[in-house]
Coordinates of C-alpha atoms and ligand atoms in Angstrom, one line a residue:
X1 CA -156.9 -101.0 -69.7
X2 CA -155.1 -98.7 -67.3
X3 CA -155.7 -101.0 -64.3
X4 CA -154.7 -103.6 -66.5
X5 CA -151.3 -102.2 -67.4
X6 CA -151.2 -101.3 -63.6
X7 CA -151.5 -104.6 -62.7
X8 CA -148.9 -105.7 -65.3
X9 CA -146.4 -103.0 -64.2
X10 CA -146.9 -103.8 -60.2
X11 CA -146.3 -107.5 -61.2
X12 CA -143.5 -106.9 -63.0
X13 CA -142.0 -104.8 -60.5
X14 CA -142.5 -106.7 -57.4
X15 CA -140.0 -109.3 -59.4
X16 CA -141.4 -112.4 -57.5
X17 CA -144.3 -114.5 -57.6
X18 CA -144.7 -114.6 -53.8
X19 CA -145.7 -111.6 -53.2
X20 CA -149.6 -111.1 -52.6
X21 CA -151.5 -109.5 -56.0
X22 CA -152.2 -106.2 -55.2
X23 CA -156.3 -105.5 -54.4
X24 CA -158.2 -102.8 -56.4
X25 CA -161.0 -101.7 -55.0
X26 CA -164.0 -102.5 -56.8
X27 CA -165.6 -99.2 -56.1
X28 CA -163.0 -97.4 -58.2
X29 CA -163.0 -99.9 -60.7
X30 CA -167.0 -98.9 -61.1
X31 CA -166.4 -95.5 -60.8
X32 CA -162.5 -94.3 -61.4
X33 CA -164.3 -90.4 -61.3
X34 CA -166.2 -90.2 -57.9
X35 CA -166.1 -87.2 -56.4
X36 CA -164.7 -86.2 -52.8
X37 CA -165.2 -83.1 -50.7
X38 CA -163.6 -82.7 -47.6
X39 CA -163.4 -80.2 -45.2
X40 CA -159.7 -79.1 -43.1
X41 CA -159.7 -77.4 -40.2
X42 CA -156.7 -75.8 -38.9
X43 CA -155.4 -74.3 -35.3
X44 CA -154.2 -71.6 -37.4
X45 CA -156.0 -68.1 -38.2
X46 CA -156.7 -68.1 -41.8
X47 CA -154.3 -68.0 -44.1
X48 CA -151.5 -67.6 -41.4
X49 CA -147.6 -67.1 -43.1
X50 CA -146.2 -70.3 -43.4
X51 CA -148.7 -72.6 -41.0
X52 CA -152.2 -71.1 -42.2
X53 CA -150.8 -71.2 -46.3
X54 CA -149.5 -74.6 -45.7
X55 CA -152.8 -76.1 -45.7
X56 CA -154.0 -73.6 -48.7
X57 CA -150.9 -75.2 -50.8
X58 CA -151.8 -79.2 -50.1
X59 CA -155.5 -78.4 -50.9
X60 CA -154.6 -76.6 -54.1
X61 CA -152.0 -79.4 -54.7
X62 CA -154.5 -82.4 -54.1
X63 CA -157.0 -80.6 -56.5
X64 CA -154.8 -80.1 -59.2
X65 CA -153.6 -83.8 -59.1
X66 CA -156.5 -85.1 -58.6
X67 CA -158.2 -83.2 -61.2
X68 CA -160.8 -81.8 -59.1
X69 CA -161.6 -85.8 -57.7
X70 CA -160.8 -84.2 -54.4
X71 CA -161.6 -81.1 -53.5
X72 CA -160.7 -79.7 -50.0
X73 CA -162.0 -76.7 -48.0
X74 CA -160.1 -75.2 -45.5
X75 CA -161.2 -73.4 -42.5
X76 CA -158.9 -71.3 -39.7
X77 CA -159.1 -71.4 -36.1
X78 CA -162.4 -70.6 -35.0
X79 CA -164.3 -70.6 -38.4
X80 CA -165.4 -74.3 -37.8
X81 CA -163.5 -75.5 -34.8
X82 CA -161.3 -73.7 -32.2
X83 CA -157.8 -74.1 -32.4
X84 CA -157.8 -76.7 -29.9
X85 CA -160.3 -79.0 -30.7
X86 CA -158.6 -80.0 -34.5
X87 CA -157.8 -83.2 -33.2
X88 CA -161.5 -84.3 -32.1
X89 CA -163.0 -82.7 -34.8
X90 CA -161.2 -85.3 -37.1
X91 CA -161.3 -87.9 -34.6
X92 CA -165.1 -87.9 -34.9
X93 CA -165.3 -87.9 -38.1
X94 CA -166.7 -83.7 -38.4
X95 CA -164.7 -82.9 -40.9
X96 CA -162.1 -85.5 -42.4
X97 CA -159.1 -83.1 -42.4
X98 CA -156.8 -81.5 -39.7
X99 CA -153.3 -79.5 -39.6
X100 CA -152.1 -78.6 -36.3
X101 CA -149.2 -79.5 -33.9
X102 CA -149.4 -83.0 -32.4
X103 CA -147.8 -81.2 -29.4
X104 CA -151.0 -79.3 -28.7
X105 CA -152.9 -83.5 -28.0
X106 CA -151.0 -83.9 -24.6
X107 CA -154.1 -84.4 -22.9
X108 CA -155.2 -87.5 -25.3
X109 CA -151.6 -89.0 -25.0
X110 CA -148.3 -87.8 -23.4
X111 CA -146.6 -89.3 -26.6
X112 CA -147.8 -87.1 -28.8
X113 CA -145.0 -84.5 -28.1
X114 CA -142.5 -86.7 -29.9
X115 CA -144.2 -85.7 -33.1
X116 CA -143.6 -81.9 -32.9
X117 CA -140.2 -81.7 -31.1
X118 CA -138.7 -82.4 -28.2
X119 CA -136.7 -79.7 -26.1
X120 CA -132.3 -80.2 -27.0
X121 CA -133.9 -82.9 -29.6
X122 CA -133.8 -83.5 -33.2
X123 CA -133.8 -80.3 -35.9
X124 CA -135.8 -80.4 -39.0
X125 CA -133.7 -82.2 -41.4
X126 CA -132.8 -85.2 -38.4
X127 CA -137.0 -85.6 -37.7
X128 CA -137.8 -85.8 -41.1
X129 CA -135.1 -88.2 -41.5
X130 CA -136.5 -89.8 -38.8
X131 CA -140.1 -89.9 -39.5
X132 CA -139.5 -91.2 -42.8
X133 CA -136.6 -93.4 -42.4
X134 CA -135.9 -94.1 -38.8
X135 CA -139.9 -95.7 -38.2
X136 CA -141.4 -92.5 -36.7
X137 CA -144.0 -92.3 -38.9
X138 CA -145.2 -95.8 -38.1
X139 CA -145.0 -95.1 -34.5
X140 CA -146.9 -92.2 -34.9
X141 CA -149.5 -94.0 -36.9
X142 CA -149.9 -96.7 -33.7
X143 CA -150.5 -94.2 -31.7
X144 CA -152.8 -92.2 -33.5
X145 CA -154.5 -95.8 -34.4
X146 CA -157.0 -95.7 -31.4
X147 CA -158.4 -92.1 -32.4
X148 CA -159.1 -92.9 -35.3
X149 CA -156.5 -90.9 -37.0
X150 CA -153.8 -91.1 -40.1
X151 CA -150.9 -88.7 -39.3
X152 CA -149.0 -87.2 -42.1
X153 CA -145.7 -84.4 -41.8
X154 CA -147.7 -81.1 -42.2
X155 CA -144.5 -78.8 -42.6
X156 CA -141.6 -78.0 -40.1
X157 CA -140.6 -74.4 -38.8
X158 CA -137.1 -74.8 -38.5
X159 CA -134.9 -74.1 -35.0
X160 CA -137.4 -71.3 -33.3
X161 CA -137.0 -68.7 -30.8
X162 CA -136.6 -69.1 -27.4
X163 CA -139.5 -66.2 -27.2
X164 CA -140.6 -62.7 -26.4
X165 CA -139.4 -61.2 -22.7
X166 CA -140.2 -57.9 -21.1
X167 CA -137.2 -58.3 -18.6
X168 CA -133.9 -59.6 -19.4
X169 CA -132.9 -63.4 -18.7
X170 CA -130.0 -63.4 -16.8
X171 CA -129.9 -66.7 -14.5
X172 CA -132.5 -69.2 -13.7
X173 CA -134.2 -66.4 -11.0
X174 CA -135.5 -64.6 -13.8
X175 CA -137.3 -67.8 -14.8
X176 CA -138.8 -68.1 -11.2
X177 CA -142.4 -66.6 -11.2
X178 CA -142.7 -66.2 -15.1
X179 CA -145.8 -66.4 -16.6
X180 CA -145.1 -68.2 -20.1
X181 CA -146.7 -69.4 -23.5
X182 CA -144.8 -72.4 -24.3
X183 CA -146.1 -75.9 -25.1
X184 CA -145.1 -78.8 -25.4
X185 CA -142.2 -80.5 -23.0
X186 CA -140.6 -77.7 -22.7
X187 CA -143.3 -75.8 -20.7
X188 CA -143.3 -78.6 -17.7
X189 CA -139.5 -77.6 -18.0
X190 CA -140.1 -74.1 -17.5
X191 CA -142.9 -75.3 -14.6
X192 CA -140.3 -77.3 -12.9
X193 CA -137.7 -74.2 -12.9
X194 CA -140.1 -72.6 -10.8
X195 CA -141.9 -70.2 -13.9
X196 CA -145.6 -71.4 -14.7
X197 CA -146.4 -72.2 -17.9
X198 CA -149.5 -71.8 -20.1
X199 CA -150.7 -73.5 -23.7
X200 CA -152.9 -71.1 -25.9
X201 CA -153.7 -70.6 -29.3
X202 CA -151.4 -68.1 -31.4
X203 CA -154.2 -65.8 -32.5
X204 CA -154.5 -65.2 -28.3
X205 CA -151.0 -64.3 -27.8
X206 CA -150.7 -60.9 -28.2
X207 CA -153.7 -60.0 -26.5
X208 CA -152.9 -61.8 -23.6
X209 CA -149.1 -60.1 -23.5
X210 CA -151.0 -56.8 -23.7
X211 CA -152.8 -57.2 -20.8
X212 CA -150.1 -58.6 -18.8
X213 CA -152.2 -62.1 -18.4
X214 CA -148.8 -63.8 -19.5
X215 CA -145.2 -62.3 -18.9
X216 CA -143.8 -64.2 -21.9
X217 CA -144.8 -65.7 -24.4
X218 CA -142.7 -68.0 -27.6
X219 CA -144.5 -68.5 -30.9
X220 CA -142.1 -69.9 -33.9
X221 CA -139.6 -67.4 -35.6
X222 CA -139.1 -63.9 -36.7
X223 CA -141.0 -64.3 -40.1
X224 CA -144.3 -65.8 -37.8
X225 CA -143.7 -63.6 -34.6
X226 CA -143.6 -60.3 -36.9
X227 CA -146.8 -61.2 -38.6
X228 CA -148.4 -61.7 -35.3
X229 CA -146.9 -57.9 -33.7
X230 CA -145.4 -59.7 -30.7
X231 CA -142.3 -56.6 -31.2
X232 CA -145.5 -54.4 -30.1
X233 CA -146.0 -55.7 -26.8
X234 CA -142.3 -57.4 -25.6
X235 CA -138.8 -55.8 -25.7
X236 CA -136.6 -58.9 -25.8
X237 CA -136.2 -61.5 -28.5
X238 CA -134.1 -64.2 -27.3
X239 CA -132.7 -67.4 -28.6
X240 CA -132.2 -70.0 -29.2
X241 CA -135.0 -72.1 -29.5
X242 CA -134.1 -74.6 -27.1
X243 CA -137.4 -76.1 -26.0
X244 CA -138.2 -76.7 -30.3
X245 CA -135.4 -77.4 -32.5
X246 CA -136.9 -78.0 -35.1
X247 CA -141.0 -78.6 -34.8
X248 CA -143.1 -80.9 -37.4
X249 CA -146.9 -79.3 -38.0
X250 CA -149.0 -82.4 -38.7
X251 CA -151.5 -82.9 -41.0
X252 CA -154.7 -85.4 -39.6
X253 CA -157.0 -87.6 -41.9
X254 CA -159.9 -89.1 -40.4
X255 CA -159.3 -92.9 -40.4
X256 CA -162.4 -94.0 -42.3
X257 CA -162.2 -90.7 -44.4
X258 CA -158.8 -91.9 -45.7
X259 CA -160.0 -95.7 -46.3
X260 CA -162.5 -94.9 -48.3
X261 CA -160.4 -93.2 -50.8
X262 CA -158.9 -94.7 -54.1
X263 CA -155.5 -95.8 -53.7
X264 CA -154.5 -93.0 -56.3
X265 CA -156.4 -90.3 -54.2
X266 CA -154.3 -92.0 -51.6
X267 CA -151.2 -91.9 -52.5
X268 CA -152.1 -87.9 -53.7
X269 CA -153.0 -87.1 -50.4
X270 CA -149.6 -88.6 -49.8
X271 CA -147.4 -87.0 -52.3
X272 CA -148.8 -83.5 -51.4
X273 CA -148.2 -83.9 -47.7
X274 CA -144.7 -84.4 -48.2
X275 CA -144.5 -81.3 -50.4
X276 CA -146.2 -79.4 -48.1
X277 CA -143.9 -80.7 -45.1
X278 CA -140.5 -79.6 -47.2
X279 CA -142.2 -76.5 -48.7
X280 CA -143.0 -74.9 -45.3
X281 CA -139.3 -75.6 -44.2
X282 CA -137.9 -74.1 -47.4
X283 CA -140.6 -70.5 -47.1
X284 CA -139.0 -69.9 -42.8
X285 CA -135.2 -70.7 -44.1
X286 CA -135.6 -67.6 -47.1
X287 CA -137.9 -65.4 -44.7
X288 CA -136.6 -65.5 -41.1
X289 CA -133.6 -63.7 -41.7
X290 CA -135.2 -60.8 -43.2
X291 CA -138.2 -60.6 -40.9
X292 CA -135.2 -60.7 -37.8
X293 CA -133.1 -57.8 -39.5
X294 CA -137.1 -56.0 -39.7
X295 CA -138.0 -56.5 -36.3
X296 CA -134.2 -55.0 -35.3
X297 CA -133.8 -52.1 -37.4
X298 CA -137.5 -50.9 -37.8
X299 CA -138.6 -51.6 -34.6
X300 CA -135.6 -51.8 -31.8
X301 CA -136.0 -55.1 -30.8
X302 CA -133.4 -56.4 -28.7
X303 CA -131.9 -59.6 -29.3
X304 CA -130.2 -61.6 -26.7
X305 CA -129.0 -65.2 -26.5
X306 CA -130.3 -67.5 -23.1
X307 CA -127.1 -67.1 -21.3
X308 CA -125.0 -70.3 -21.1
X309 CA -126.0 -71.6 -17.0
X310 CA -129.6 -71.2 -18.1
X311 CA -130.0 -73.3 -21.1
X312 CA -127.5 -76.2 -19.1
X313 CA -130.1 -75.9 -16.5
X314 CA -132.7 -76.4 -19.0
X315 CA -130.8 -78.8 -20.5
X316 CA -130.9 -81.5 -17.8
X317 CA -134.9 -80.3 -16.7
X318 CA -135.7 -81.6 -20.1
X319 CA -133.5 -84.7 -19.5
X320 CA -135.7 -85.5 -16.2
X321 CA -139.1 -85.1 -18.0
X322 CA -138.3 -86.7 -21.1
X323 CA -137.1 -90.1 -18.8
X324 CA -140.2 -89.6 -17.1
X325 CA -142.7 -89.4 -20.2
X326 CA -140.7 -92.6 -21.7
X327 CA -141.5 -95.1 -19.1
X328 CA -144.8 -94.8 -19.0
X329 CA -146.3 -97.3 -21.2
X330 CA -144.7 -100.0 -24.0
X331 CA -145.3 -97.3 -26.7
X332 CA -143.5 -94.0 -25.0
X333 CA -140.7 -96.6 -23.9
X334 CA -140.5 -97.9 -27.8
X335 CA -140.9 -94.2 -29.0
X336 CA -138.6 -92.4 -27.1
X337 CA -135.9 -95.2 -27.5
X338 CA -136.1 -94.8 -31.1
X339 CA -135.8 -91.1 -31.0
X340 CA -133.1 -91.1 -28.8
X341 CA -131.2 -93.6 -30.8
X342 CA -131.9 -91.4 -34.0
X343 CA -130.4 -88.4 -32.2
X344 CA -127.0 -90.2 -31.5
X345 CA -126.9 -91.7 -34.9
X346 CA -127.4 -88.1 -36.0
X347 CA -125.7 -86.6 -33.6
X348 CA -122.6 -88.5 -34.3
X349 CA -122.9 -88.0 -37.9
X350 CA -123.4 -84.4 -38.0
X351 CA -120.5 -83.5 -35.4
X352 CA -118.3 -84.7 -38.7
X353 CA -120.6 -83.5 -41.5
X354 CA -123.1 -80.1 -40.8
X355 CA -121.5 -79.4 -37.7
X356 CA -117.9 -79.5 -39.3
X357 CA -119.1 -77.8 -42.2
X358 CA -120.8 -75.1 -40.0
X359 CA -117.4 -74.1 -38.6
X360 CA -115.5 -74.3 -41.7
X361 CA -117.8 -72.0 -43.3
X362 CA -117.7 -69.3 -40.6
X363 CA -114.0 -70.3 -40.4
X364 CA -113.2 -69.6 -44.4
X365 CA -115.4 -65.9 -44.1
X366 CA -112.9 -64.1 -41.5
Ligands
LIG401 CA1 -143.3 -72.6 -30.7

């Protein structure tokens, strides 16, 4: 009866008799109560603040939908799979789950930075306007499409820190010869101002600052970068987090994984993503502040803002790669066209809406 009324209800709203009667699969008409256990693995340590929980929340979520129909076990970095091999791991088909950064894939395709961030580009509320209404998210599904992969928003960290510096960044000479942790786009810009630049997993960070293998190193924001001690090993805190405005986590289903699901396991997997996605953003905006006035008071950190020549500089490296990385293929060209024309859109919009509203606020305080 309930697929019946389903039916009935799908009919009635589609409105037309054109459109195609919707296919149920004839698995779940057998059995509406299979069971599904998956396993997630993350590039996180366990648990985490804010990226490790994120994944706790959707599997708790999906279970209490689903009524138990899909249960989901997560693992942290190294319990399964290291950090940095989420994306094969679900690409195979070893475990049907993944959250990560779709930055951290370079190596499978250059493209895959557009789904994180992009240095100077769009801040969380423009990429999740994007993804979801500007055709990022089907993009992003083409070009996860050969691996085998379904991409889904897995959270987003807000505006980040430009990083953790033993010496103070005065002009672009400081940058020369600097050792740094940063991923993404916004490491080759960091290479090509004459710094080198290394990708690592967070749980490696502070060892590797200790021990002087890196000089610097950028994680996300105050209420991550406390939890991980970087105040321990690194004087400076500076920002702003040029290189990612506003970085997308990413959850990853294993294509066949996904396909075999009922459509209402589906569209739960779907729902809870997008929770997940806005619930990380809403957990960095009510903690940073109070993990930054932390890391100041208790424990002397000095905080200092890229000074004006550098992040121009920076600004027009990461114009250079990112016209590079867009001609490469039909697909980087379509992507990157799409984001960019988002951006102006948004950037056009916001001069007269948050940007406006930004300065009238601090305006109205005085
Ligand atoms: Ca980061």
């Amino acid at each position: 009866m309930r697929y019946l009324g389903a039916l009935i209800l799908i009919n009635l709203l589609s409105g037309c008799a054109k459109e195609e009667p919707i296919q149920i699969d004839e698995d779940t008409v057998r059995d509406p109560q299979q069971l599904f256990e998956w396993k997630l693995v993350t590039s996180w340590p366990k648990n985490f603040p804010g990226l490790g929980t994120a994944p706790e929340n959707f599997a708790r979520l999906v279970e209490r939908m689903s009524a138990g129909r899909l249960k989901i076990k997560v693992f942290g970095a190294g319990q399964l799979v290291p950090a940095f091999e989420v994306f094969d791991a679900v690409s195979q088909g070893i475990t049907e789950m993944g959250h990560g950064a779709s930055y951290y894939w370079t190596g499978k395709a250059e493209e895959t930075v557009f789904f994180t961030g992009v240095p100077f580009g769009l801040n969380a509320q423009e990429i999740n306007g994007w993804l979801h209404y500007g055709g990022g998210l089907e993009l992003w599904r083409e070009l996860y499409e050969p691996f085998n992969l379904v991409p889904f928003a897995g959270g987003n960290t807000g505006v980040q820190m430009a990083g953790w510096f033993n010496r103070e960044i005065n002009s672009m000479e400081d940058i020369k010869g600097l050792k740094m942790r940063i991923p993404g786009l916004g490491g080759e810009v960091i290479t090509r101002a004459g710094g080198t630049s290394v990708t690592m997993p967070g749980n490696e960070l502070y060892t590797s600052m200790q021990t002087g293998v890196i000089d610097a190193t950028e994680w996300v924001g105050p209420y991550n970068d406390l939890a991980l001690g970087f105040h321990q090993v690194a004087k400076y805190y500076y920002y702003p987090g040029w290189h990612e405005p506003g970085s997308m986590l990413e959850f990853i289903v294993n294509s066949d994984a996904f396909e075999i699901l009922p459509d209402d396991l589906k569209a739960i997997v779907e729902v809870a993503t997008r929770a997940v996605n806005q619930d990380m953003l809403d957990e960095y905006t009510a903690k940073n502040n109070q993990a930054l006035a932390e890391l100041i008071r208790e424990h002397g950190v000095k905080l200092r803002k890229l000074p004006e020549p550098v992040l121009s500089e920076f600004r027009k490296l990461s114009k250079q790669v990112l016209m590079e990385i867009s001609t490469r293929n039909d697909l980087s060209k379509r992507i990157a066209e799409s984001v960019q024309n988002f951006k102006e859109d948004a950037m056009t919009y916001h001069l007269i809406s948050e940007e406006a509203y930004y300065q009238a606020r601090r305006a109205s305080s005085d």
